[in-house]
Amino acid sequence: MEMRAKQDIEIGDDITPPLLPLSFSLHDSFLSSHCSSCFSPLSFPPLPHHYGSLYCSAPCSSSHSPISSSSAESFLPLTCPRSSDLRTALRLLLSLPSTCPHLHRFTNGLLTNYLKLTSSPEFAAQIRQGAIAMAAARKLRKGLSLDQSDDVLLEEAVLCLVVTNAVEVQDESGRSLGIAVYDPSFSWINHSCSPNACYRFIVSPPNATSFGEDSGSALRIVPSVSEENFGVCSCSEYNKGTEGYKYGPKIMVRSIKRIKKGEEVCVSYTDLLQPKAMRQSYLWFNHQFTCSCSRCTVSPSTFVDHALEEILASNPSFSSAGLDVNLYRDEANKKLSHYVDETITEFLSVGDPESCCKKLESVLEGGFHVEQLESEDGKSWLNCKFHPFNHIALNSYMTLASAYRIRSSDFLAFQSKTDESQLKAFEMSRISAGYSMLLAGATHHLFCSESSLIVSAVNFWKQAGESLLTIAGSSIWNLLGLSKSELSTVVKHKCSECSLMDIFGAKSILNQAERTNFENISSDFLACVRSASPKFWRFLIHGCHYLETFKDPFDFRWLTHAHCVAEDVDFIKEDSNCEHHAEWYTNARTHIYKVGMHCLVYGVILAHICYGQNSHLTTHVLNHVENFVH
């Protein structure tokens, strides 16, 4: 079961129209804050609720509440695990035909994976217990009780369908609000770790202008079914949404690569910035299949997958002793990974940003020493550190950018408004911006080898741009005798070194003709920020020993292809002769602004490819740029 392009599709084109779900449900934690029909945030007080559901408007209530009340979901136990799955399955049961000849395999044209899931150690008990709870709720609604001899096959099959086909519905900030099941136009799209498409959600109240929605978009993919699955519903028999659903979180699919007619269209079910073993583990545990895409099956591993798990090991005497370096490298990798995971988990749960920064920077800078007692020359040691592209290093950069940003806010919120406290807050903001730049630069380097990483690149360039513009617009420059008007020396919508600002100024944001030249635009952008960032990088990262080991956050040509020793990287020294001159500060601030603008506009271009001209993210970034300029 797969979907193929029925025509040639260019990069950044809509592949499907907005699709309404067959069934959906908010997660428990959002039932009291979001509309159960359209998933929009509620304005308080909400409309009177029906069976635990709250609604933002009368249209949402009249559309959704009859289905909610008829599904028997209000009779589910309050402590029922994964209750959003059960509510979605109960609502889906309302749309099933009276007879379902392929119940074990297909329902509403969707694969149930019944036999696989009900025999899986990870899912069997969950499916059985959930089906019993659903059957009991349906009986209770009729004033009956469930007998142990009652058949729950139907409930098991539909719950298996939900587990197999449901996707997490996310808002514009990336929060997972709930789950939804869509018809085969989306659900038949398979996974790949090197996908050629991505999807986005449209969450908006009735009659609201929906970001990124184009109701005139056509369905540009067709189903393809193998012989062994013959007997699945034909395309004309697809159920195009549960009857009665006029609203709900819509989904659209968009190309992120050029797709030829007849080529399979794939999206990703997992985080593409994880190495192969972690992706495979996630896909098996959550979806019960082993990925066999080109990225997973190629041998040797792709550059990206090699870099995502690379550990830098150093000590010549250790290697010359004839010892198995890889064995100790793996040992160090496990210990380093465990330490970083614990630190990030502690930060997210306890919220101590200062402790998090110290711990993460300690392991990033110092690494881990592995001792070997059997060397002929006595005790040998091996120092292991994360490669800058290692997935744990990337996750650490993301966490550190957030932690330093929180520390900056805390200084301003809880300290007296003295020059000293403002300078300290500014220092935290500088380092946060440094990690954001490093994260964007490292991810871009990987993106150049694996273009499906574009979705991650969008967010990281956006964050880097916003953090740099925050620095450029900081009031701390007033202490140095500078003002925001000093930035008028920058030509706001023009750049002599690349065409990026011309695209933004023309409001075209990568039209069809420019998409064919996207690689050149990307290359020119990188060359432009590479030339500007050295003019302020030392100032930005001053005081952070780990970041000072990087000469440039966007240029990684100093890294050798395979083995790199961190000790060989020169530490950057502060140039104390120029940092106290207003002219130097003005120059640094101007280049911070310039690079920040370039990062944001480049993020807009990538967001347009992934989400469309009028998507929420594209509009957000455009507004951010416009607000700063004016």
XYZ file of C-alpha atoms in Angstrom:
630
model
C 0.000 0.000 0.000
C 1.571 3.249 -1.104
C 0.847 6.560 -2.806
C 2.551 7.621 -6.029
C 2.715 10.939 -7.876
C 0.327 11.087 -10.807
C 2.352 13.918 -12.371
C 5.724 15.618 -12.004
C 5.795 17.675 -8.802
C 8.236 20.505 -8.157
C 9.826 21.262 -4.801
C 7.531 23.258 -2.515
C 4.209 22.228 -4.112
C 1.039 21.105 -2.336
C 0.416 17.406 -2.945
C -2.988 17.161 -1.260
C -5.820 19.575 -0.504
C -6.673 20.176 3.166
C -7.949 16.820 4.445
C -10.483 16.509 7.265
C -9.972 13.631 9.701
C -12.030 10.464 9.870
C -11.760 10.648 13.641
C -9.752 12.560 16.217
C -9.415 13.441 19.897
C -7.537 15.826 22.117
C -5.082 14.432 24.643
C -6.387 14.527 28.222
C -4.110 17.436 29.189
C -5.748 19.726 26.590
C -9.416 18.811 27.137
C -9.968 21.812 29.423
C -8.003 24.353 27.381
C -8.767 23.561 23.721
C -11.866 23.069 21.599
C -12.667 19.364 21.212
C -13.851 19.992 17.660
C -11.308 22.270 15.944
C -8.446 22.021 18.506
C -8.224 25.833 18.797
C -7.375 27.371 22.193
C -10.491 28.218 24.174
C -11.498 31.690 25.205
C -12.971 31.561 28.702
C -15.624 30.920 29.701
C -16.132 28.222 27.020
C -19.510 27.098 25.740
C -21.405 24.577 27.898
C -19.719 21.221 27.575
C -21.184 17.931 26.431
C -19.887 14.745 28.015
C -16.592 16.347 29.047
C -15.995 18.136 25.726
C -15.590 21.924 25.525
C -16.156 24.019 22.401
C -15.042 27.402 21.129
C -18.205 28.166 19.168
C -21.743 27.070 18.419
C -20.768 25.589 15.009
C -18.115 23.402 16.660
C -20.554 22.288 19.345
C -23.359 21.432 16.919
C -20.951 19.561 14.640
C -19.068 17.563 17.232
C -21.187 17.082 20.348
C -23.710 14.621 18.768
C -20.814 12.364 17.751
C -19.148 12.716 21.142
C -22.357 11.811 22.966
C -23.184 8.892 20.647
C -19.730 7.322 20.873
C -20.094 6.288 24.560
C -16.740 7.895 25.387
C -18.211 9.485 28.521
C -18.559 5.963 29.953
C -14.824 5.219 29.703
C -13.030 4.855 33.078
C -11.439 8.120 34.214
C -8.072 6.418 34.741
C -8.074 4.678 31.365
C -4.555 4.795 29.818
C -4.135 6.305 26.321
C -7.720 7.537 26.486
C -7.278 9.709 23.375
C -6.741 6.483 21.380
C -9.944 5.003 22.828
C -12.031 8.132 22.191
C -10.776 8.275 18.604
C -11.587 4.588 18.089
C -15.092 4.916 19.605
C -15.883 7.851 17.319
C -14.536 5.935 14.330
C -16.826 3.014 15.158
C -19.819 5.244 14.350
C -18.794 5.470 10.697
C -18.184 1.756 10.081
C -20.471 -0.098 7.672
C -22.747 -2.765 9.095
C -20.539 -5.440 7.562
C -16.757 -5.296 7.285
C -15.440 -8.262 5.247
C -11.743 -7.523 5.785
C -11.972 -6.581 9.467
C -8.665 -8.233 10.401
C -6.806 -6.351 7.680
C -8.690 -3.306 6.406
C -11.350 -0.958 7.740
C -12.486 2.158 5.854
C -9.718 1.420 3.377
C -7.090 1.591 6.163
C -4.747 -1.140 7.301
C -5.507 -2.374 10.838
C -2.360 -4.459 11.458
C -4.656 -6.547 13.663
C -2.721 -9.808 13.587
C 0.653 -8.123 14.097
C -0.441 -5.848 16.947
C -2.503 -8.428 18.854
C 0.485 -10.793 18.852
C 3.054 -8.111 19.676
C 4.560 -8.105 23.209
C 4.566 -4.280 23.111
C 0.911 -3.872 22.076
C -1.126 -7.043 22.738
C -2.106 -6.290 26.355
C -2.739 -2.605 25.581
C -5.024 -3.483 22.652
C -6.934 -6.117 24.627
C -7.484 -3.920 27.692
C -8.449 -0.914 25.586
C -10.935 -2.953 23.537
C -12.573 -4.295 26.715
C -12.899 -0.735 28.076
C -14.462 0.410 24.782
C -16.912 -2.520 24.676
C -17.886 -1.938 28.325
C -18.517 1.764 27.640
C -20.749 0.960 24.662
C -22.712 -1.531 26.786
C -23.067 0.934 29.668
C -24.490 3.561 27.337
C -27.279 1.079 26.554
C -27.784 0.289 30.232
C -26.100 -3.112 29.924
C -22.974 -4.642 31.394
C -20.160 -6.411 29.600
C -20.072 -10.170 29.971
C -16.733 -12.001 29.935
C -17.955 -14.082 27.010
C -18.740 -11.024 24.865
C -16.767 -10.690 21.633
C -14.575 -7.567 21.438
C -13.134 -8.297 17.983
C -14.616 -5.162 16.426
C -13.233 -2.916 19.167
C -9.816 -4.588 18.905
C -9.695 -4.122 15.127
C -10.660 -0.442 15.232
C -8.248 0.293 18.072
C -5.510 -1.424 16.032
C -6.456 0.835 13.126
C -6.030 3.911 15.331
C -2.671 2.746 16.691
C -1.488 2.032 13.136
C -2.736 5.143 11.355
C -3.129 7.965 13.896
C -0.746 10.920 13.781
C 0.036 13.425 16.514
C -1.623 16.770 15.746
C 0.747 19.625 16.558
C 0.116 23.338 16.899
C 2.415 26.009 15.490
C 4.744 25.748 18.506
C 5.203 21.994 18.051
C 3.042 20.908 20.996
C 1.170 17.671 20.469
C -2.496 18.521 21.103
C -4.056 15.184 20.263
C -4.314 12.528 17.562
C -6.221 12.177 14.299
C -6.860 9.453 11.734
C -7.108 10.541 8.096
C -8.413 8.764 5.023
C -6.144 6.745 2.685
C -5.144 9.886 0.771
C -2.825 10.527 3.712
C -2.699 7.266 5.659
C -1.407 5.273 2.681
C 1.679 7.510 2.463
C 4.575 5.409 3.717
C 7.593 6.330 5.803
C 11.112 6.999 4.604
C 14.171 8.283 6.477
C 14.902 10.282 3.328
C 11.383 11.483 2.481
C 10.385 13.652 -0.454
C 7.390 15.227 1.315
C 6.318 16.609 4.681
C 2.960 17.459 6.202
C 1.498 20.276 8.234
C -1.656 20.758 10.271
C -4.244 23.505 9.916
C -5.779 24.218 13.312
C -8.265 27.086 13.306
C -11.775 27.897 14.536
C -14.741 27.989 12.118
C -14.808 30.909 9.658
C -11.266 31.936 10.608
C -8.637 32.653 7.989
C -6.484 29.528 8.009
C -2.759 29.946 7.593
C -1.468 27.947 4.642
C -4.859 26.585 3.568
C -5.606 26.474 -0.125
C -8.931 24.764 -0.691
C -8.235 24.797 -4.431
C -5.271 22.425 -4.120
C -5.760 19.172 -6.017
C -4.947 15.640 -4.931
C -1.807 14.880 -6.935
C -1.162 11.329 -5.727
C -2.848 8.013 -6.495
C -2.918 4.720 -4.567
C -0.819 1.734 -5.536
C -1.699 -1.662 -4.047
C 0.415 -4.814 -4.297
C -1.134 -8.143 -5.329
C -0.990 -9.599 -1.819
C -3.281 -6.809 -0.590
C -5.855 -7.283 -3.334
C -9.338 -6.856 -1.929
C -8.824 -3.513 -0.190
C -11.494 -0.907 -0.892
C -11.085 0.810 -4.245
C -10.403 4.524 -4.425
C -14.043 5.315 -5.160
C -15.102 3.521 -1.984
C -12.952 5.592 0.379
C -14.832 7.126 3.265
C -13.891 10.820 2.994
C -14.517 11.656 6.638
C -16.891 10.643 9.383
C -20.353 11.922 8.515
C -21.113 14.951 10.642
C -17.529 16.254 10.949
C -17.485 19.708 9.410
C -14.542 20.877 11.474
C -11.404 19.325 12.865
C -7.620 19.540 12.502
C -6.897 19.407 8.773
C -3.725 18.040 7.256
C -1.879 18.932 4.039
C 1.076 17.213 2.370
C 3.745 19.229 0.542
C 6.803 18.263 -1.489
C 10.288 19.009 -0.160
C 12.058 17.463 -3.164
C 11.281 17.209 -6.855
C 9.096 14.146 -7.445
C 8.745 12.428 -10.805
C 5.489 11.025 -12.145
C 5.023 7.487 -10.796
C 7.542 7.972 -7.952
C 6.407 6.957 -4.478
C 5.614 9.840 -2.132
C 6.928 9.353 1.419
C 6.945 11.326 4.661
C 8.862 10.705 7.888
C 7.352 9.130 10.992
C 10.391 9.861 13.174
C 13.132 12.382 13.973
C 15.522 12.397 11.014
C 18.346 13.876 13.126
C 18.672 10.573 14.989
C 21.127 7.881 13.873
C 19.901 4.748 12.128
C 19.726 2.488 15.207
C 17.556 4.958 17.123
C 15.243 5.529 14.157
C 14.818 1.796 13.645
C 14.135 1.239 17.339
C 11.493 3.976 17.426
C 9.759 2.746 14.269
C 9.611 -0.832 15.522
C 8.369 0.043 18.997
C 5.737 2.524 17.783
C 4.809 1.215 14.339
C 5.996 -2.405 14.279
C 8.061 -2.284 11.084
C 11.717 -2.154 10.111
C 12.575 0.649 7.707
C 14.240 -0.463 4.463
C 14.532 2.931 2.759
C 17.619 3.867 0.764
C 19.170 5.774 3.689
C 18.812 2.794 6.034
C 19.999 0.096 3.623
C 22.972 1.790 1.966
C 26.392 0.419 2.890
C 28.559 1.973 4.146
C 26.367 4.403 6.065
C 25.636 7.813 4.613
C 27.778 10.752 5.677
C 24.875 12.080 7.744
C 24.296 8.850 9.672
C 28.035 8.453 10.238
C 28.309 12.009 11.580
C 25.226 11.704 13.816
C 26.916 9.011 15.904
C 30.561 10.020 15.515
C 32.759 10.112 18.616
C 36.137 11.850 18.532
C 38.817 9.714 20.188
C 42.344 10.938 20.909
C 45.533 9.466 22.371
C 48.234 8.239 19.993
C 49.804 5.917 22.575
C 46.454 4.206 23.092
C 46.116 3.435 19.380
C 49.746 2.354 19.013
C 49.290 -0.157 21.786
C 47.242 -2.279 19.394
C 44.075 -1.909 21.446
C 40.570 -1.993 20.016
C 39.736 1.713 20.000
C 36.218 1.134 18.665
C 35.364 -1.055 21.651
C 36.268 1.684 24.118
C 34.730 4.346 21.902
C 31.389 2.509 22.150
C 31.741 2.258 25.928
C 32.407 5.982 26.193
C 29.516 6.761 23.845
C 27.039 4.908 26.075
C 28.271 6.653 29.222
C 28.338 10.081 27.577
C 24.864 9.607 26.128
C 23.438 8.460 29.442
C 24.933 11.444 31.272
C 23.594 13.956 28.737
C 20.128 12.359 28.678
C 19.948 12.494 32.484
C 21.071 16.133 32.512
C 18.486 17.230 29.925
C 15.725 15.245 31.659
C 16.639 16.879 34.980
C 16.560 20.334 33.375
C 13.131 19.733 31.839
C 11.678 18.394 35.087
C 13.444 20.484 37.755
C 14.173 23.622 35.747
C 17.687 24.533 36.944
C 19.248 26.152 33.851
C 22.561 27.053 35.509
C 23.229 23.473 36.605
C 22.238 22.220 33.161
C 24.692 24.577 31.435
C 27.581 23.555 33.690
C 26.968 19.829 33.247
C 26.444 19.868 29.489
C 29.393 22.153 28.768
C 31.584 20.062 31.033
C 30.926 16.901 29.036
C 31.040 18.670 25.658
C 34.390 20.277 26.438
C 36.066 17.610 28.582
C 34.584 14.447 27.139
C 35.094 11.125 28.883
C 38.351 9.343 29.759
C 38.511 5.590 29.241
C 41.390 3.853 31.005
C 43.047 0.628 29.830
C 45.232 -1.236 32.330
C 46.687 -3.860 29.978
C 48.922 -1.658 27.873
C 52.598 -2.713 27.670
C 53.603 0.804 28.646
C 51.416 0.800 31.680
C 48.055 2.539 32.060
C 46.740 4.051 28.838
C 43.785 6.351 28.466
C 41.493 7.362 25.643
C 39.664 10.687 25.606
C 36.300 10.576 23.829
C 34.211 13.590 22.875
C 31.140 14.172 20.774
C 31.699 15.144 17.164
C 30.006 18.557 16.577
C 27.468 16.777 14.333
C 26.721 13.972 16.785
C 22.975 13.859 17.454
C 23.585 14.190 21.206
C 25.776 17.249 20.643
C 23.028 18.798 18.495
C 20.465 18.086 21.212
C 22.838 19.625 23.763
C 23.215 22.806 21.675
C 19.430 23.117 21.490
C 19.104 22.647 25.256
C 21.948 25.054 26.046
C 20.461 27.775 23.817
C 17.209 27.435 25.759
C 18.902 27.247 29.186
C 21.023 30.353 28.603
C 17.978 32.220 27.310
C 16.107 31.329 30.518
C 19.072 32.421 32.621
C 19.062 35.776 30.827
C 15.358 36.254 31.530
C 15.858 35.248 35.169
C 18.573 37.861 35.640
C 16.288 40.590 34.378
C 13.289 39.338 36.351
C 14.870 38.640 39.742
C 17.885 40.928 39.921
C 17.918 44.679 40.480
C 18.002 46.744 37.302
C 21.661 47.670 37.665
C 24.115 47.959 34.802
C 25.870 44.875 36.173
C 22.749 42.702 36.092
C 21.882 43.932 32.591
C 25.387 43.098 31.397
C 25.110 39.632 32.950
C 21.757 39.047 31.256
C 23.274 40.238 27.977
C 26.143 37.771 28.414
C 23.663 34.909 28.787
C 21.795 36.095 25.668
C 25.073 36.271 23.725
C 25.977 32.683 24.552
C 22.438 31.498 23.835
C 22.691 33.096 20.392
C 26.082 31.423 19.922
C 24.612 27.967 20.510
C 21.686 28.778 18.211
C 24.128 29.744 15.449
C 26.206 26.602 15.993
C 23.088 24.429 15.885
C 21.877 26.068 12.667
C 25.306 25.827 11.053
C 25.855 22.175 11.985
C 22.369 21.171 10.852
C 22.815 23.044 7.586
C 26.035 21.143 6.938
C 24.068 17.893 7.282
C 21.166 19.326 5.267
C 23.513 19.895 2.329
C 24.044 16.109 2.217
C 20.469 15.071 3.115
C 17.897 17.576 1.857
C 15.040 15.909 3.774
C 16.455 17.583 6.917
C 14.899 20.827 5.661
C 12.138 20.733 8.304
C 14.707 20.782 11.124
C 16.728 23.445 9.310
C 13.669 25.746 9.160
C 13.329 25.895 12.939
C 17.037 26.206 13.677
C 17.638 29.060 11.214
C 14.550 30.796 12.583
C 15.845 30.480 16.164
C 19.326 31.667 15.185
C 17.911 34.707 13.390
C 15.576 35.662 16.221
C 18.315 35.316 18.849
C 20.727 37.492 16.836
C 18.123 40.184 16.249
C 17.384 40.130 19.991
C 21.082 40.815 20.607
C 21.201 43.561 17.963
C 18.128 45.264 19.429
C 19.194 44.964 23.067
C 19.129 48.092 25.212
C 22.582 47.164 26.543
C 24.123 48.944 23.559
C 22.850 52.196 25.060
C 25.423 51.761 27.820
C 28.047 51.923 25.078
C 26.610 55.089 23.602
C 24.893 53.304 20.712
C 21.229 53.335 19.707
C 19.013 51.224 17.494
C 19.149 53.925 14.835
C 22.830 53.045 14.319
C 21.582 50.027 12.381
C 20.296 52.292 9.640
C 23.706 51.881 8.018
C 22.567 48.403 6.979
C 20.673 48.273 3.695
C 17.589 46.534 5.014
C 16.344 44.776 1.903
C 19.506 44.580 -0.174
C 22.722 42.621 0.075
C 25.652 43.012 -2.269
C 26.830 39.445 -1.675
C 23.659 37.346 -2.170
C 20.123 37.567 -3.583
C 18.401 36.605 -0.327
C 17.236 40.070 0.683
C 16.100 40.813 -2.882
C 13.730 37.834 -2.666
C 12.390 39.051 0.658
C 12.057 42.632 -0.539
C 10.088 41.522 -3.600
C 7.726 39.529 -1.362
C 7.998 36.687 -3.861
C 9.480 34.263 -1.308
C 10.830 31.716 -3.748
C 8.481 31.586 -6.709
C 8.504 28.689 -9.139
C 11.357 30.050 -11.237
C 13.510 30.681 -8.171
C 12.858 27.187 -6.788
C 14.798 25.682 -9.677
C 17.744 27.815 -8.555
C 17.323 27.083 -4.829
C 20.687 25.339 -4.489
C 22.510 28.422 -5.767
C 20.491 30.699 -3.477
C 21.395 28.462 -0.528
C 25.063 28.415 -1.464
C 25.207 32.210 -1.854
C 23.458 32.670 1.511
C 25.980 30.473 3.312
C 28.915 32.278 1.697
C 27.422 35.596 2.778
C 26.945 34.701 6.455
C 30.346 32.995 6.521
C 31.983 36.258 5.494
C 30.086 38.302 8.112
C 30.056 36.019 11.171
C 33.833 36.177 11.933
C 33.399 39.915 12.459
C 31.401 39.335 15.669
C 31.711 35.616 16.579
C 34.502 36.153 19.132
C 32.491 38.892 20.830
C 29.321 36.800 20.865
C 30.855 33.716 22.505
C 33.376 35.397 24.807
C 33.360 33.631 28.176
C 32.074 30.267 26.897
C 35.067 27.929 26.685
C 33.338 25.282 24.588
C 32.081 27.696 21.919
C 35.535 29.302 21.820
C 36.872 26.058 20.330
C 34.932 26.864 17.141
C 36.497 29.385 14.815
C 33.296 29.790 12.835
C 29.787 28.401 13.485
C 29.016 28.093 9.763
C 32.324 26.825 8.384
C 33.265 23.264 9.320
C 35.992 22.768 6.734
C 38.513 22.518 9.559
C 36.961 19.151 10.442
C 38.649 16.197 8.763
C 36.379 13.706 7.046
C 36.756 10.947 9.612
C 38.789 11.594 12.734
C 39.180 14.984 14.323
C 40.967 15.732 17.569
C 39.396 18.601 19.472
C 42.752 19.480 21.039
C 44.060 20.472 17.611
C 41.572 23.342 17.394
C 43.073 26.654 18.442
C 41.294 28.474 21.212
C 40.270 31.972 20.242
C 41.688 34.748 22.351
C 39.899 37.974 23.181
C 41.230 41.009 21.345
C 41.216 43.424 24.253
C 42.573 46.287 22.108
C 39.389 46.707 20.090
C 36.511 45.551 22.264
C 36.352 48.839 24.179
C 35.965 51.055 21.144
C 32.528 52.269 20.131
C 33.473 51.922 16.467
C 34.249 48.240 16.951
C 30.977 47.704 18.814
C 29.017 49.446 16.075
C 30.638 47.263 13.438
C 29.976 44.071 15.424
C 26.376 45.051 16.109
C 25.769 45.848 12.440
C 27.039 42.435 11.367
C 25.016 40.714 14.081
C 21.940 42.422 12.660
C 22.895 41.543 9.089
C 23.456 37.858 9.825
C 20.311 37.733 11.970
C 18.236 39.148 9.111
C 19.788 36.694 6.658
C 19.118 33.724 8.959
C 15.469 34.721 9.404
C 14.853 35.338 5.705
C 16.553 32.059 4.792
C 14.282 30.414 7.363
C 11.304 32.037 5.578
C 12.419 30.522 2.267
C 12.793 27.056 3.795
C 9.445 27.455 5.594
C 7.793 28.378 2.302
C 9.060 25.149 0.751
C 7.816 23.069 3.684
C 4.610 24.855 4.615
C 3.628 27.337 1.900
C 3.572 31.085 1.383
C 0.896 31.810 3.989
C 1.728 29.223 6.620
C 1.735 30.279 10.259
C 5.527 29.863 10.535
C 6.218 31.812 7.332
C 3.909 34.631 8.442
C 5.405 34.650 11.954
C 8.944 35.055 10.655
C 7.940 37.718 8.122
C 6.197 39.703 10.862
C 9.251 39.368 13.119
C 11.500 40.777 10.395
C 9.104 43.596 9.530
C 8.653 44.581 13.195
C 12.399 44.806 13.713
C 12.946 46.808 10.542
C 10.238 49.325 11.403
